[in-house]
PDB file of C-alpha atoms and ligand atoms in Angstrom:
ATOM      1  CA  UNK A   9       8.488 -19.409 -31.044  1.00 71.00           C
ATOM      2  CA  UNK A  10       8.990 -15.649 -30.537  1.00 82.00           C
ATOM      3  CA  UNK A  11      12.177 -14.677 -28.670  1.00 92.00           C
ATOM      4  CA  UNK A  12      11.244 -12.771 -25.506  1.00 95.00           C
ATOM      5  CA  UNK A  13      13.327 -10.079 -23.869  1.00 97.00           C
ATOM      6  CA  UNK A  14      13.665  -9.643 -20.114  1.00 98.00           C
ATOM      7  CA  UNK A  15      15.250  -6.490 -18.679  1.00 97.00           C
ATOM      8  CA  UNK A  16      17.195  -6.763 -15.428  1.00 97.00           C
ATOM      9  CA  UNK A  17      19.452  -4.354 -13.556  1.00 97.00           C
ATOM     10  CA  UNK A  18      22.963  -4.207 -15.033  1.00 95.00           C
ATOM     11  CA  UNK A  19      24.702  -3.547 -11.739  1.00 94.00           C
ATOM     12  CA  UNK A  20      23.451  -2.619  -8.303  1.00 96.00           C
ATOM     13  CA  UNK A  21      21.425  -4.120  -5.513  1.00 97.00           C
ATOM     14  CA  UNK A  22      19.062  -6.207  -7.664  1.00 98.00           C
ATOM     15  CA  UNK A  23      21.545  -7.531 -10.230  1.00 96.00           C
ATOM     16  CA  UNK A  24      22.938 -10.547  -8.398  1.00 96.00           C
ATOM     17  CA  UNK A  25      19.586 -11.873  -7.128  1.00 97.00           C
ATOM     18  CA  UNK A  26      17.943 -11.333 -10.533  1.00 97.00           C
ATOM     19  CA  UNK A  27      20.694 -13.319 -12.283  1.00 97.00           C
ATOM     20  CA  UNK A  28      20.509 -16.025  -9.606  1.00 96.00           C
ATOM     21  CA  UNK A  29      16.731 -16.325 -10.004  1.00 97.00           C
ATOM     22  CA  UNK A  30      16.964 -16.681 -13.795  1.00 97.00           C
ATOM     23  CA  UNK A  31      19.756 -19.283 -13.474  1.00 96.00           C
ATOM     24  CA  UNK A  32      17.654 -21.211 -10.933  1.00 95.00           C
ATOM     25  CA  UNK A  33      14.866 -21.211 -13.519  1.00 96.00           C
ATOM     26  CA  UNK A  34      17.184 -23.377 -15.598  1.00 95.00           C
ATOM     27  CA  UNK A  35      18.137 -20.587 -18.023  1.00 97.00           C
ATOM     28  CA  UNK A  36      21.630 -20.824 -19.411  1.00 96.00           C
ATOM     29  CA  UNK A  37      23.361 -17.539 -20.308  1.00 95.00           C
ATOM     30  CA  UNK A  38      26.640 -15.674 -19.946  1.00 91.00           C
ATOM     31  CA  UNK A  39      26.672 -12.880 -17.404  1.00 82.00           C
ATOM     32  CA  UNK A  40      29.453 -10.677 -18.745  1.00 73.00           C
ATOM     33  CA  UNK A  41      29.581  -7.332 -16.914  1.00 72.00           C
ATOM     34  CA  UNK A  42      30.426  -5.623 -20.210  1.00 79.00           C
ATOM     35  CA  UNK A  43      27.515  -6.891 -22.302  1.00 79.00           C
ATOM     36  CA  UNK A  44      24.163  -5.157 -22.593  1.00 92.00           C
ATOM     37  CA  UNK A  45      22.389  -8.155 -24.019  1.00 95.00           C
ATOM     38  CA  UNK A  46      22.892 -11.853 -23.422  1.00 96.00           C
ATOM     39  CA  UNK A  47      21.089 -14.631 -25.314  1.00 96.00           C
ATOM     40  CA  UNK A  48      19.732 -17.615 -23.384  1.00 97.00           C
ATOM     41  CA  UNK A  49      20.860 -20.820 -25.073  1.00 96.00           C
ATOM     42  CA  UNK A  50      18.057 -23.118 -23.872  1.00 96.00           C
ATOM     43  CA  UNK A  51      14.930 -20.873 -23.898  1.00 96.00           C
ATOM     44  CA  UNK A  52      13.622 -18.331 -26.451  1.00 95.00           C
ATOM     45  CA  UNK A  53      14.807 -15.401 -24.341  1.00 97.00           C
ATOM     46  CA  UNK A  54      17.350 -12.563 -24.382  1.00 97.00           C
ATOM     47  CA  UNK A  55      18.466 -10.763 -21.249  1.00 97.00           C
ATOM     48  CA  UNK A  56      18.876  -6.985 -21.408  1.00 97.00           C
ATOM     49  CA  UNK A  57      21.080  -5.426 -18.729  1.00 96.00           C
ATOM     50  CA  UNK A  58      19.856  -1.888 -17.989  1.00 96.00           C
ATOM     51  CA  UNK A  59      19.760   0.846 -15.349  1.00 96.00           C
ATOM     52  CA  UNK A  60      16.838   0.044 -13.076  1.00 96.00           C
ATOM     53  CA  UNK A  61      15.168   3.402 -13.754  1.00 96.00           C
ATOM     54  CA  UNK A  62      14.764   2.544 -17.451  1.00 96.00           C
ATOM     55  CA  UNK A  63      13.247  -0.908 -16.961  1.00 98.00           C
ATOM     56  CA  UNK A  64       9.542   0.012 -16.376  1.00 98.00           C
ATOM     57  CA  UNK A  65       9.345   2.180 -19.505  1.00 97.00           C
ATOM     58  CA  UNK A  66      11.171  -0.393 -21.653  1.00 97.00           C
ATOM     59  CA  UNK A  67       8.546  -2.935 -20.585  1.00 98.00           C
ATOM     60  CA  UNK A  68       5.617  -0.555 -21.022  1.00 98.00           C
ATOM     61  CA  UNK A  69       6.806   0.335 -24.535  1.00 97.00           C
ATOM     62  CA  UNK A  70       7.360  -3.305 -25.501  1.00 96.00           C
ATOM     63  CA  UNK A  71      11.134  -2.988 -26.012  1.00 96.00           C
ATOM     64  CA  UNK A  72      11.327  -5.673 -23.336  1.00 97.00           C
ATOM     65  CA  UNK A  73       8.490  -8.150 -22.708  1.00 97.00           C
ATOM     66  CA  UNK A  74       9.436  -8.674 -19.070  1.00 98.00           C
ATOM     67  CA  UNK A  75      11.462  -6.940 -16.386  1.00 98.00           C
ATOM     68  CA  UNK A  76      12.710  -7.343 -12.838  1.00 98.00           C
ATOM     69  CA  UNK A  77      12.665  -4.095 -10.873  1.00 98.00           C
ATOM     70  CA  UNK A  78      11.769  -2.584  -7.476  1.00 98.00           C
ATOM     71  CA  UNK A  79       8.144  -1.587  -6.925  1.00 98.00           C
ATOM     72  CA  UNK A  80       9.420   1.864  -5.900  1.00 98.00           C
ATOM     73  CA  UNK A  81      10.773   2.476  -9.422  1.00 98.00           C
ATOM     74  CA  UNK A  82       7.515   1.305 -11.025  1.00 97.00           C
ATOM     75  CA  UNK A  83       5.392   3.633  -8.890  1.00 97.00           C
ATOM     76  CA  UNK A  84       7.737   6.548  -9.523  1.00 97.00           C
ATOM     77  CA  UNK A  85       7.636   6.111 -13.299  1.00 95.00           C
ATOM     78  CA  UNK A  86       3.816   5.644 -13.329  1.00 91.00           C
ATOM     79  CA  UNK A  87       3.889   3.096 -16.136  1.00 96.00           C
ATOM     80  CA  UNK A  88       1.134   0.815 -17.386  1.00 97.00           C
ATOM     81  CA  UNK A  89       2.457  -2.707 -17.016  1.00 98.00           C
ATOM     82  CA  UNK A  90       1.270  -6.069 -15.626  1.00 97.00           C
ATOM     83  CA  UNK A  91       2.493  -7.147 -12.208  1.00 97.00           C
ATOM     84  CA  UNK A  92       3.352 -10.822 -12.628  1.00 97.00           C
ATOM     85  CA  UNK A  93       5.057 -11.925  -9.417  1.00 97.00           C
ATOM     86  CA  UNK A  94       6.607 -10.537  -6.229  1.00 97.00           C
ATOM     87  CA  UNK A  95      10.107 -11.961  -5.924  1.00 98.00           C
ATOM     88  CA  UNK A  96      10.928 -11.671  -2.210  1.00 96.00           C
ATOM     89  CA  UNK A  97      14.256  -9.834  -2.538  1.00 97.00           C
ATOM     90  CA  UNK A  98      15.303  -6.161  -2.654  1.00 98.00           C
ATOM     91  CA  UNK A  99      12.964  -5.455   0.250  1.00 98.00           C
ATOM     92  CA  UNK A 100      12.994  -1.892   1.572  1.00 98.00           C
ATOM     93  CA  UNK A 101      10.641   0.919   2.520  1.00 98.00           C
ATOM     94  CA  UNK A 102      10.379   4.477   1.386  1.00 98.00           C
ATOM     95  CA  UNK A 103      10.286   6.601   4.523  1.00 98.00           C
ATOM     96  CA  UNK A 104      10.211  10.231   5.500  1.00 98.00           C
ATOM     97  CA  UNK A 105      12.938  10.995   8.026  1.00 98.00           C
ATOM     98  CA  UNK A 106      13.803  14.099  10.013  1.00 97.00           C
ATOM     99  CA  UNK A 107      16.912  15.148  11.973  1.00 97.00           C
ATOM    100  CA  UNK A 108      17.091  13.834  15.573  1.00 94.00           C
ATOM    101  CA  UNK A 109      16.791  17.342  16.943  1.00 92.00           C
ATOM    102  CA  UNK A 110      13.828  18.269  14.750  1.00 93.00           C
ATOM    103  CA  UNK A 111      10.568  19.233  16.422  1.00 88.00           C
ATOM    104  CA  UNK A 112       8.530  17.615  13.664  1.00 91.00           C
ATOM    105  CA  UNK A 113       6.492  14.858  15.299  1.00 87.00           C
ATOM    106  CA  UNK A 114       3.267  14.549  13.350  1.00 91.00           C
ATOM    107  CA  UNK A 115       2.583  14.404   9.624  1.00 93.00           C
ATOM    108  CA  UNK A 116       0.719  17.717   9.660  1.00 94.00           C
ATOM    109  CA  UNK A 117       3.866  19.402  11.007  1.00 96.00           C
ATOM    110  CA  UNK A 118       5.483  18.737   7.627  1.00 96.00           C
ATOM    111  CA  UNK A 119       3.216  21.461   6.229  1.00 96.00           C
ATOM    112  CA  UNK A 120       5.331  24.341   4.883  1.00 96.00           C
ATOM    113  CA  UNK A 121       8.576  22.351   5.285  1.00 97.00           C
ATOM    114  CA  UNK A 122      10.936  21.168   2.533  1.00 98.00           C
ATOM    115  CA  UNK A 123      11.572  17.470   1.839  1.00 98.00           C
ATOM    116  CA  UNK A 124      14.469  16.245  -0.313  1.00 98.00           C
ATOM    117  CA  UNK A 125      13.921  13.075  -2.323  1.00 98.00           C
ATOM    118  CA  UNK A 126      14.650  11.155  -5.498  1.00 98.00           C
ATOM    119  CA  UNK A 127      10.993  10.005  -5.461  1.00 98.00           C
ATOM    120  CA  UNK A 128       9.008  13.222  -6.137  1.00 98.00           C
ATOM    121  CA  UNK A 129       6.039  11.446  -7.763  1.00 98.00           C
ATOM    122  CA  UNK A 130       5.427   8.961  -4.942  1.00 98.00           C
ATOM    123  CA  UNK A 131       6.057  11.595  -2.267  1.00 98.00           C
ATOM    124  CA  UNK A 132       3.778  14.102  -4.037  1.00 98.00           C
ATOM    125  CA  UNK A 133       0.900  11.591  -4.031  1.00 98.00           C
ATOM    126  CA  UNK A 134       1.522  10.708  -0.378  1.00 98.00           C
ATOM    127  CA  UNK A 135       1.474  14.363   0.712  1.00 98.00           C
ATOM    128  CA  UNK A 136      -1.657  15.037  -1.334  1.00 98.00           C
ATOM    129  CA  UNK A 137      -3.423  12.044   0.227  1.00 97.00           C
ATOM    130  CA  UNK A 138      -2.629  13.420   3.680  1.00 97.00           C
ATOM    131  CA  UNK A 139      -3.563  16.958   2.644  1.00 97.00           C
ATOM    132  CA  UNK A 140      -0.097  18.336   3.373  1.00 97.00           C
ATOM    133  CA  UNK A 141       1.447  21.195   1.422  1.00 97.00           C
ATOM    134  CA  UNK A 142       5.218  20.869   1.583  1.00 97.00           C
ATOM    135  CA  UNK A 143       8.010  21.750  -0.795  1.00 98.00           C
ATOM    136  CA  UNK A 144       9.449  18.711  -2.588  1.00 98.00           C
ATOM    137  CA  UNK A 145      13.126  19.178  -3.470  1.00 98.00           C
ATOM    138  CA  UNK A 146      14.026  16.644  -6.145  1.00 98.00           C
ATOM    139  CA  UNK A 147      17.687  15.679  -5.990  1.00 96.00           C
ATOM    140  CA  UNK A 148      19.510  12.898  -7.794  1.00 94.00           C
ATOM    141  CA  UNK A 149      21.317  11.170  -4.902  1.00 90.00           C
ATOM    142  CA  UNK A 150      22.852  11.335  -1.412  1.00 94.00           C
ATOM    143  CA  UNK A 151      19.493  12.460  -0.081  1.00 97.00           C
ATOM    144  CA  UNK A 152      20.535  11.677   3.495  1.00 97.00           C
ATOM    145  CA  UNK A 153      23.038  14.550   3.702  1.00 97.00           C
ATOM    146  CA  UNK A 154      20.527  17.151   2.594  1.00 97.00           C
ATOM    147  CA  UNK A 155      19.217  18.281   6.068  1.00 96.00           C
ATOM    148  CA  UNK A 156      22.802  18.496   7.395  1.00 95.00           C
ATOM    149  CA  UNK A 157      23.685  20.827   4.518  1.00 95.00           C
ATOM    150  CA  UNK A 158      20.639  22.966   5.211  1.00 95.00           C
ATOM    151  CA  UNK A 159      19.060  21.992   1.871  1.00 95.00           C
ATOM    152  CA  UNK A 160      15.864  20.579   3.385  1.00 97.00           C
ATOM    153  CA  UNK A 161      14.001  20.058   6.671  1.00 97.00           C
ATOM    154  CA  UNK A 162      13.322  16.371   6.001  1.00 97.00           C
ATOM    155  CA  UNK A 163      14.090  13.633   3.503  1.00 98.00           C
ATOM    156  CA  UNK A 164      12.127  10.862   1.820  1.00 98.00           C
ATOM    157  CA  UNK A 165      14.364   7.933   0.910  1.00 98.00           C
ATOM    158  CA  UNK A 166      14.602   4.152   0.774  1.00 98.00           C
ATOM    159  CA  UNK A 167      15.583   2.418   3.990  1.00 98.00           C
ATOM    160  CA  UNK A 168      16.583  -1.191   4.523  1.00 98.00           C
ATOM    161  CA  UNK A 169      18.739  -1.626   7.654  1.00 97.00           C
ATOM    162  CA  UNK A 170      18.283   1.983   8.807  1.00 97.00           C
ATOM    163  CA  UNK A 171      22.090   2.366   9.144  1.00 97.00           C
ATOM    164  CA  UNK A 172      22.336   5.258   6.673  1.00 97.00           C
ATOM    165  CA  UNK A 173      19.648   7.280   8.460  1.00 98.00           C
ATOM    166  CA  UNK A 174      21.271   6.635  11.843  1.00 97.00           C
ATOM    167  CA  UNK A 175      24.756   7.608  10.757  1.00 97.00           C
ATOM    168  CA  UNK A 176      23.381  10.867   9.362  1.00 97.00           C
ATOM    169  CA  UNK A 177      21.503  11.758  12.558  1.00 97.00           C
ATOM    170  CA  UNK A 178      18.059  11.142  11.037  1.00 97.00           C
ATOM    171  CA  UNK A 179      15.069   9.299  12.450  1.00 96.00           C
ATOM    172  CA  UNK A 180      12.354   7.667  10.343  1.00 96.00           C
ATOM    173  CA  UNK A 181       9.123   9.468  10.805  1.00 90.00           C
ATOM    174  CA  UNK A 182       6.504   8.133   8.360  1.00 95.00           C
ATOM    175  CA  UNK A 183       6.194   5.096   6.046  1.00 97.00           C
ATOM    176  CA  UNK A 184       5.381   6.108   2.493  1.00 98.00           C
ATOM    177  CA  UNK A 185       5.529   2.696   0.789  1.00 98.00           C
ATOM    178  CA  UNK A 186       7.145  -0.707   1.160  1.00 98.00           C
ATOM    179  CA  UNK A 187       8.832  -2.267  -1.831  1.00 98.00           C
ATOM    180  CA  UNK A 188      10.447  -5.419  -3.138  1.00 98.00           C
ATOM    181  CA  UNK A 189      11.657  -6.671  -6.489  1.00 98.00           C
ATOM    182  CA  UNK A 190       8.853  -7.788  -8.807  1.00 98.00           C
ATOM    183  CA  UNK A 191       8.576  -9.502 -12.150  1.00 98.00           C
ATOM    184  CA  UNK A 192       6.647  -7.241 -14.496  1.00 98.00           C
ATOM    185  CA  UNK A 193       5.415  -7.753 -18.029  1.00 98.00           C
ATOM    186  CA  UNK A 194       4.178  -5.741 -20.955  1.00 97.00           C
ATOM    187  CA  UNK A 195       0.364  -5.456 -20.673  1.00 96.00           C
ATOM    188  CA  UNK A 196      -1.190  -8.672 -21.949  1.00 93.00           C
ATOM    189  CA  UNK A 197       2.118 -10.565 -22.092  1.00 93.00           C
ATOM    190  CA  UNK A 198       0.933 -12.808 -19.246  1.00 93.00           C
ATOM    191  CA  UNK A 199      -1.374 -14.581 -21.721  1.00 93.00           C
ATOM    192  CA  UNK A 200       1.436 -15.494 -24.109  1.00 92.00           C
ATOM    193  CA  UNK A 201       2.825 -19.034 -24.033  1.00 90.00           C
ATOM    194  CA  UNK A 202       6.554 -18.479 -23.382  1.00 92.00           C
ATOM    195  CA  UNK A 203       5.756 -15.846 -20.711  1.00 95.00           C
ATOM    196  CA  UNK A 204       3.368 -18.248 -18.956  1.00 95.00           C
ATOM    197  CA  UNK A 205       6.082 -20.917 -18.988  1.00 95.00           C
ATOM    198  CA  UNK A 206       8.627 -18.508 -17.494  1.00 96.00           C
ATOM    199  CA  UNK A 207       6.211 -17.344 -14.767  1.00 96.00           C
ATOM    200  CA  UNK A 208       5.609 -20.989 -13.835  1.00 96.00           C
ATOM    201  CA  UNK A 209       9.347 -21.602 -13.576  1.00 96.00           C
ATOM    202  CA  UNK A 210       9.822 -18.514 -11.399  1.00 97.00           C
ATOM    203  CA  UNK A 211       6.967 -19.580  -9.131  1.00 96.00           C
ATOM    204  CA  UNK A 212       8.358 -23.103  -8.766  1.00 95.00           C
ATOM    205  CA  UNK A 213      11.732 -21.679  -7.675  1.00 95.00           C
ATOM    206  CA  UNK A 214      10.077 -19.295  -5.182  1.00 95.00           C
ATOM    207  CA  UNK A 215       7.883 -22.061  -3.748  1.00 91.00           C
ATOM    208  CA  UNK A 216      10.944 -24.261  -3.270  1.00 92.00           C
ATOM    209  CA  UNK A 217      12.751 -21.453  -1.457  1.00 90.00           C
ATOM    210  CA  UNK A 218       9.920 -21.228   1.069  1.00 90.00           C
ATOM    211  CA  UNK A 219      10.064 -24.913   1.957  1.00 91.00           C
ATOM    212  CA  UNK A 220      12.455 -27.638   3.104  1.00 92.00           C
ATOM    213  CA  UNK A 221      12.413 -31.350   2.358  1.00 93.00           C
ATOM    214  CA  UNK A 222      12.353 -33.340   5.588  1.00 94.00           C
ATOM    215  CA  UNK A 223      12.887 -37.075   6.202  1.00 96.00           C
ATOM    216  CA  UNK A 224      12.312 -38.449   9.692  1.00 96.00           C
ATOM    217  CA  UNK A 225      11.981 -41.823  11.383  1.00 97.00           C
ATOM    218  CA  UNK A 226       9.155 -42.720  13.758  1.00 96.00           C
ATOM    219  CA  UNK A 227       7.529 -45.732  15.325  1.00 97.00           C
ATOM    220  CA  UNK A 228       4.361 -46.444  13.336  1.00 96.00           C
ATOM    221  CA  UNK A 229       2.269 -46.025  16.538  1.00 96.00           C
ATOM    222  CA  UNK A 230       3.170 -42.317  16.352  1.00 95.00           C
ATOM    223  CA  UNK A 231       2.256 -41.932  12.660  1.00 94.00           C
ATOM    224  CA  UNK A 232      -1.231 -40.376  13.184  1.00 92.00           C
ATOM    225  CA  UNK A 233       0.190 -37.765  15.606  1.00 92.00           C
ATOM    226  CA  UNK A 234       3.056 -36.916  13.232  1.00 92.00           C
ATOM    227  CA  UNK A 235       0.815 -36.726  10.155  1.00 90.00           C
ATOM    228  CA  UNK A 236      -1.335 -34.101  11.907  1.00 90.00           C
ATOM    229  CA  UNK A 237       1.743 -31.873  12.237  1.00 90.00           C
ATOM    230  CA  UNK A 238       2.708 -32.092   8.573  1.00 87.00           C
ATOM    231  CA  UNK A 239       1.317 -29.852   5.859  1.00 75.00           C
ATOM    232  CA  UNK A 240       2.904 -31.610   2.811  1.00 61.00           C
ATOM    233  CA  UNK A 241       1.746 -30.984  -0.733  1.00 62.00           C
ATOM    234  CA  UNK A 242      -0.551 -33.998  -0.391  1.00 71.00           C
ATOM    235  CA  UNK A 243      -0.144 -36.502   2.461  1.00 75.00           C
ATOM    236  CA  UNK A 244       3.431 -37.460   3.462  1.00 89.00           C
ATOM    237  CA  UNK A 245       5.160 -40.491   1.912  1.00 92.00           C
ATOM    238  CA  UNK A 246       5.569 -43.260   4.470  1.00 94.00           C
ATOM    239  CA  UNK A 247       8.216 -45.910   3.805  1.00 96.00           C
ATOM    240  CA  UNK A 248       8.782 -48.970   6.038  1.00 95.00           C
ATOM    241  CA  UNK A 249      12.228 -49.326   7.615  1.00 96.00           C
ATOM    242  CA  UNK A 250      14.169 -52.588   8.022  1.00 95.00           C
ATOM    243  CA  UNK A 251      13.460 -52.466  11.762  1.00 94.00           C
ATOM    244  CA  UNK A 252       9.988 -53.871  12.502  1.00 94.00           C
ATOM    245  CA  UNK A 253       7.372 -51.229  13.469  1.00 95.00           C
ATOM    246  CA  UNK A 254       9.402 -48.238  12.258  1.00 97.00           C
ATOM    247  CA  UNK A 255       8.791 -46.032   9.210  1.00 97.00           C
ATOM    248  CA  UNK A 256      10.498 -43.152   7.426  1.00 97.00           C
ATOM    249  CA  UNK A 257       8.275 -40.143   6.688  1.00 95.00           C
ATOM    250  CA  UNK A 258       9.163 -37.873   3.728  1.00 95.00           C
ATOM    251  CA  UNK A 259       7.526 -34.459   3.607  1.00 93.00           C
ATOM    252  CA  UNK A 260       7.985 -30.723   2.945  1.00 90.00           C
ATOM    253  CA  UNK A 261       7.834 -28.079   5.687  1.00 91.00           C
ATOM    254  CA  UNK A 262       7.416 -24.306   5.256  1.00 89.00           C
ATOM    255  CA  UNK A 263      10.439 -22.172   6.157  1.00 88.00           C
ATOM    256  CA  UNK A 264       8.217 -19.690   8.046  1.00 88.00           C
ATOM    257  CA  UNK A 265       7.566 -21.866  11.125  1.00 88.00           C
ATOM    258  CA  UNK A 266      10.271 -24.467  10.499  1.00 91.00           C
ATOM    259  CA  UNK A 267      11.808 -24.667  14.011  1.00 93.00           C
ATOM    260  CA  UNK A 268       8.442 -24.647  15.805  1.00 93.00           C
ATOM    261  CA  UNK A 269       7.280 -27.562  13.660  1.00 92.00           C
ATOM    262  CA  UNK A 270      10.530 -29.519  14.094  1.00 94.00           C
ATOM    263  CA  UNK A 271      10.256 -29.152  17.855  1.00 95.00           C
ATOM    264  CA  UNK A 272       6.640 -30.456  17.793  1.00 95.00           C
ATOM    265  CA  UNK A 273       7.709 -33.379  15.579  1.00 95.00           C
ATOM    266  CA  UNK A 274      10.435 -34.325  18.067  1.00 95.00           C
ATOM    267  CA  UNK A 275       7.952 -34.171  20.931  1.00 95.00           C
ATOM    268  CA  UNK A 276       5.681 -36.491  18.908  1.00 95.00           C
ATOM    269  CA  UNK A 277       8.482 -39.073  18.625  1.00 95.00           C
ATOM    270  CA  UNK A 278      10.360 -38.128  15.423  1.00 95.00           C
ATOM    271  CA  UNK A 279      14.000 -39.250  15.321  1.00 95.00           C
ATOM    272  CA  UNK A 280      16.948 -38.916  12.916  1.00 95.00           C
ATOM    273  CA  UNK A 281      15.458 -35.852  11.220  1.00 95.00           C
ATOM    274  CA  UNK A 282      17.251 -35.008   7.954  1.00 96.00           C
ATOM    275  CA  UNK A 283      16.546 -31.624   6.307  1.00 95.00           C
ATOM    276  CA  UNK A 284      17.381 -30.861   2.654  1.00 95.00           C
ATOM    277  CA  UNK A 285      16.962 -27.796   0.448  1.00 93.00           C
ATOM    278  CA  UNK A 286      14.500 -28.079  -2.445  1.00 93.00           C
ATOM    279  CA  UNK A 287      15.457 -26.810  -5.880  1.00 90.00           C
ATOM    280  CA  UNK A 288      12.004 -26.532  -7.472  1.00 89.00           C
ATOM    281  CA  UNK A 289       8.382 -27.421  -6.687  1.00 89.00           C
ATOM    282  CA  UNK A 290       6.238 -27.916  -9.773  1.00 88.00           C
ATOM    283  CA  UNK A 291       2.532 -28.227  -8.992  1.00 83.00           C
TER     284      UNK A 291
HETATM  285  O1  PRT B 325      22.483   2.102 -11.513  1.00 53.04           O
HETATM  286  P1  PRT B 325      21.032   1.929 -11.269  1.00 53.04           P
HETATM  287  O2  PRT B 325      20.204   3.151 -11.596  1.00 53.04           O
HETATM  288  O3  PRT B 325      20.514   0.675 -11.943  1.00 53.04           O
HETATM  289  O4  PRT B 325      20.880   1.605  -9.697  1.00 53.04           O
HETATM  290  P2  PRT B 325      20.463   2.551  -8.485  1.00 53.04           P
HETATM  291  O5  PRT B 325      21.707   3.100  -7.892  1.00 53.04           O
HETATM  292  O6  PRT B 325      19.370   3.493  -8.865  1.00 53.04           O
HETATM  293  O7  PRT B 325      19.750   1.510  -7.520  1.00 53.04           O
HETATM  294  P3  PRT B 325      20.345   0.527  -6.418  1.00 53.04           P
HETATM  295  O8  PRT B 325      21.153  -0.550  -7.044  1.00 53.04           O
HETATM  296  O9  PRT B 325      20.914   1.282  -5.273  1.00 53.04           O
HETATM  297  O10 PRT B 325      18.951  -0.078  -5.890  1.00 53.04           O
HETATM  298  C1  PRT B 325      18.140  -0.827  -6.740  1.00 53.04           C
HETATM  299  C2  PRT B 325      16.848  -1.159  -6.001  1.00 53.04           C
HETATM  300  O11 PRT B 325      17.147  -1.888  -4.807  1.00 53.04           O
HETATM  301  C3  PRT B 325      16.037   0.018  -5.503  1.00 53.04           C
HETATM  302  O12 PRT B 325      15.257   0.618  -6.514  1.00 53.04           O
HETATM  303  C4  PRT B 325      15.155  -0.639  -4.440  1.00 53.04           C
HETATM  304  O13 PRT B 325      14.045  -1.262  -5.049  1.00 53.04           O
HETATM  305  C5  PRT B 325      16.080  -1.738  -3.883  1.00 53.04           C
HETATM  306  N1  PRT B 325      16.654  -1.404  -2.562  1.00 53.04           N
HETATM  307  C6  PRT B 325      16.566  -2.208  -1.470  1.00 53.04           C
HETATM  308  C7  PRT B 325      17.363  -0.310  -2.212  1.00 53.04           C
HETATM  309  C8  PRT B 325      17.678  -0.461  -0.861  1.00 53.04           C
HETATM  310  N2  PRT B 325      17.188  -1.642  -0.425  1.00 53.04           N
HETATM  311  C9  PRT B 325      18.459   0.562  -0.195  1.00 53.04           C
HETATM  312  N3  PRT B 325      18.733   0.433   0.992  1.00 53.04           N
HETATM  313  N4  PRT B 325      17.755   0.771  -2.910  1.00 53.04           N
HETATM  314  C10 PRT B 325      18.516   1.710  -2.306  1.00 53.04           C
HETATM  315  N5  PRT B 325      18.859   1.649  -0.987  1.00 53.04           N
HETATM  316  C11 PRT B 325      19.735   2.765  -0.472  1.00 53.04           C
HETATM  317  C12 PRT B 325      18.945   3.968   0.035  1.00 53.04           C
HETATM  318  O14 PRT B 325      18.637   4.848  -1.027  1.00 53.04           O
HETATM  319  C13 PRT B 325      19.930   4.589   1.032  1.00 53.04           C
HETATM  320  O15 PRT B 325      20.898   5.362   0.367  1.00 53.04           O
HETATM  321  O16 PRT B 325      20.516   2.345   0.625  1.00 53.04           O
HETATM  322  C14 PRT B 325      20.611   3.369   1.606  1.00 53.04           C
HETATM  323  C15 PRT B 325      19.894   2.952   2.860  1.00 53.04           C
HETATM  324  O17 PRT B 325      20.231   1.663   3.226  1.00 53.04           O
HETATM  325  P4  PRT B 325      20.281   1.251   4.764  1.00 53.04           P
HETATM  326  O18 PRT B 325      20.549  -0.215   4.772  1.00 53.04           O
HETATM  327  O19 PRT B 325      21.406   2.017   5.403  1.00 53.04           O
HETATM  328  O20 PRT B 325      18.942   1.574   5.395  1.00 53.04           O
HETATM  329 ZN1   ZN B 326      18.560   3.802 -10.605  1.00 53.04          ZN
END
C-alpha cells in the first residue's frame, strides 16, 4: 500500500490538538520537536511537521496527501484542495476592529480608511463584496498594535477570547469569517483507500468526543418513559438487575444537551447514573 503523508503544524496553536487527534486515531509515532518527518509504525503514513502557512500548498501540490490547518490559512492561500472534515478545534474568527475612540460605526465608514492585516486576500474579497474601497496594509504580525502606532485606522485579525483586542483598546466591528481546524486532502485523495480509512478513524474519534456512555438503573415500569428520552445509536441495551423489577439501561447521550437530558432522566425515575467517556464510535 502507498505510504501517505499528512502535514500538521510543527509548533503553535494547532500542533498539540493535531498530534492528539492522530494518536487517538490509533496511530503510533514519535513526536520529537526537532524532527520534520515522523513515520507511523502501524499505518502506511508519514507525518510532516511544517509551518501552518505552507500546509495548504504542500497538499495542493501533492507533496503531502493530507493536512490539518485552519480554514483561515486555506482561504488566504486560495488553494485547490478537498475539504475532508471539520475538526472542532482551533476555533476563532477573523474580525475587523477599530480603536475604542474611533468614530467608525458602519462598514461603509471604512471607505478611504487603512486596515492592517496579515490576511490581505480574505480582507480584499470581503471589502469588494461590500463595495468598500479601503487601503489594505499587509503586515507580518502584531497587527493589534498598528492603530496605536498610527500605522492604520483599523485592523483585521483573528480573535478567539477577545483579550488581545481589549488590551490594545480595540473593539470588534465586523465579522469577516469564522474558522476552525480542518482535515484537507489533495484533490481526489478522498477516493483512495488509505485516505478513506483515515477519514473514518478521524470521524469515529470526533463522534465519540460528542457523546458520553451512560448506564442507569430504573424500575422496569419506567422503561417506556426513559426510552423516549434516549437517542442511542439504535435502541438502548436493557439488562435485568438482581433485584426483581429493576433493569440497567446502557446508552449514549450527546454532549450538547447532556445536563438537560440527565435531569429529565432523573425526573423519569433514573437512579445510580454512571457516565463514562467514549474512545471511538465506529458506525
Ligand atoms: O509558526 P506557524 O506559522 O506555524 O504558526 P502561526 O504563528 O502562524 O499560527 P498560530 O500557531 O498562532 O495559529 C495557528 C492557527 O490557530 C491559526 O491559523 C488559526 O486557524 C488558529 N487560531 C485560533 C488562532 C487563534 N485562535 C488566535 N487567537 N490563531 C491566532 N490567534 C491570535 C490572533 O492572531 C491574535 O494575535 O491570537 C491573538 C488573539 O487571541 P485572543 O484570545 O486574545 O482573542
Ligand atoms: Zn503561520
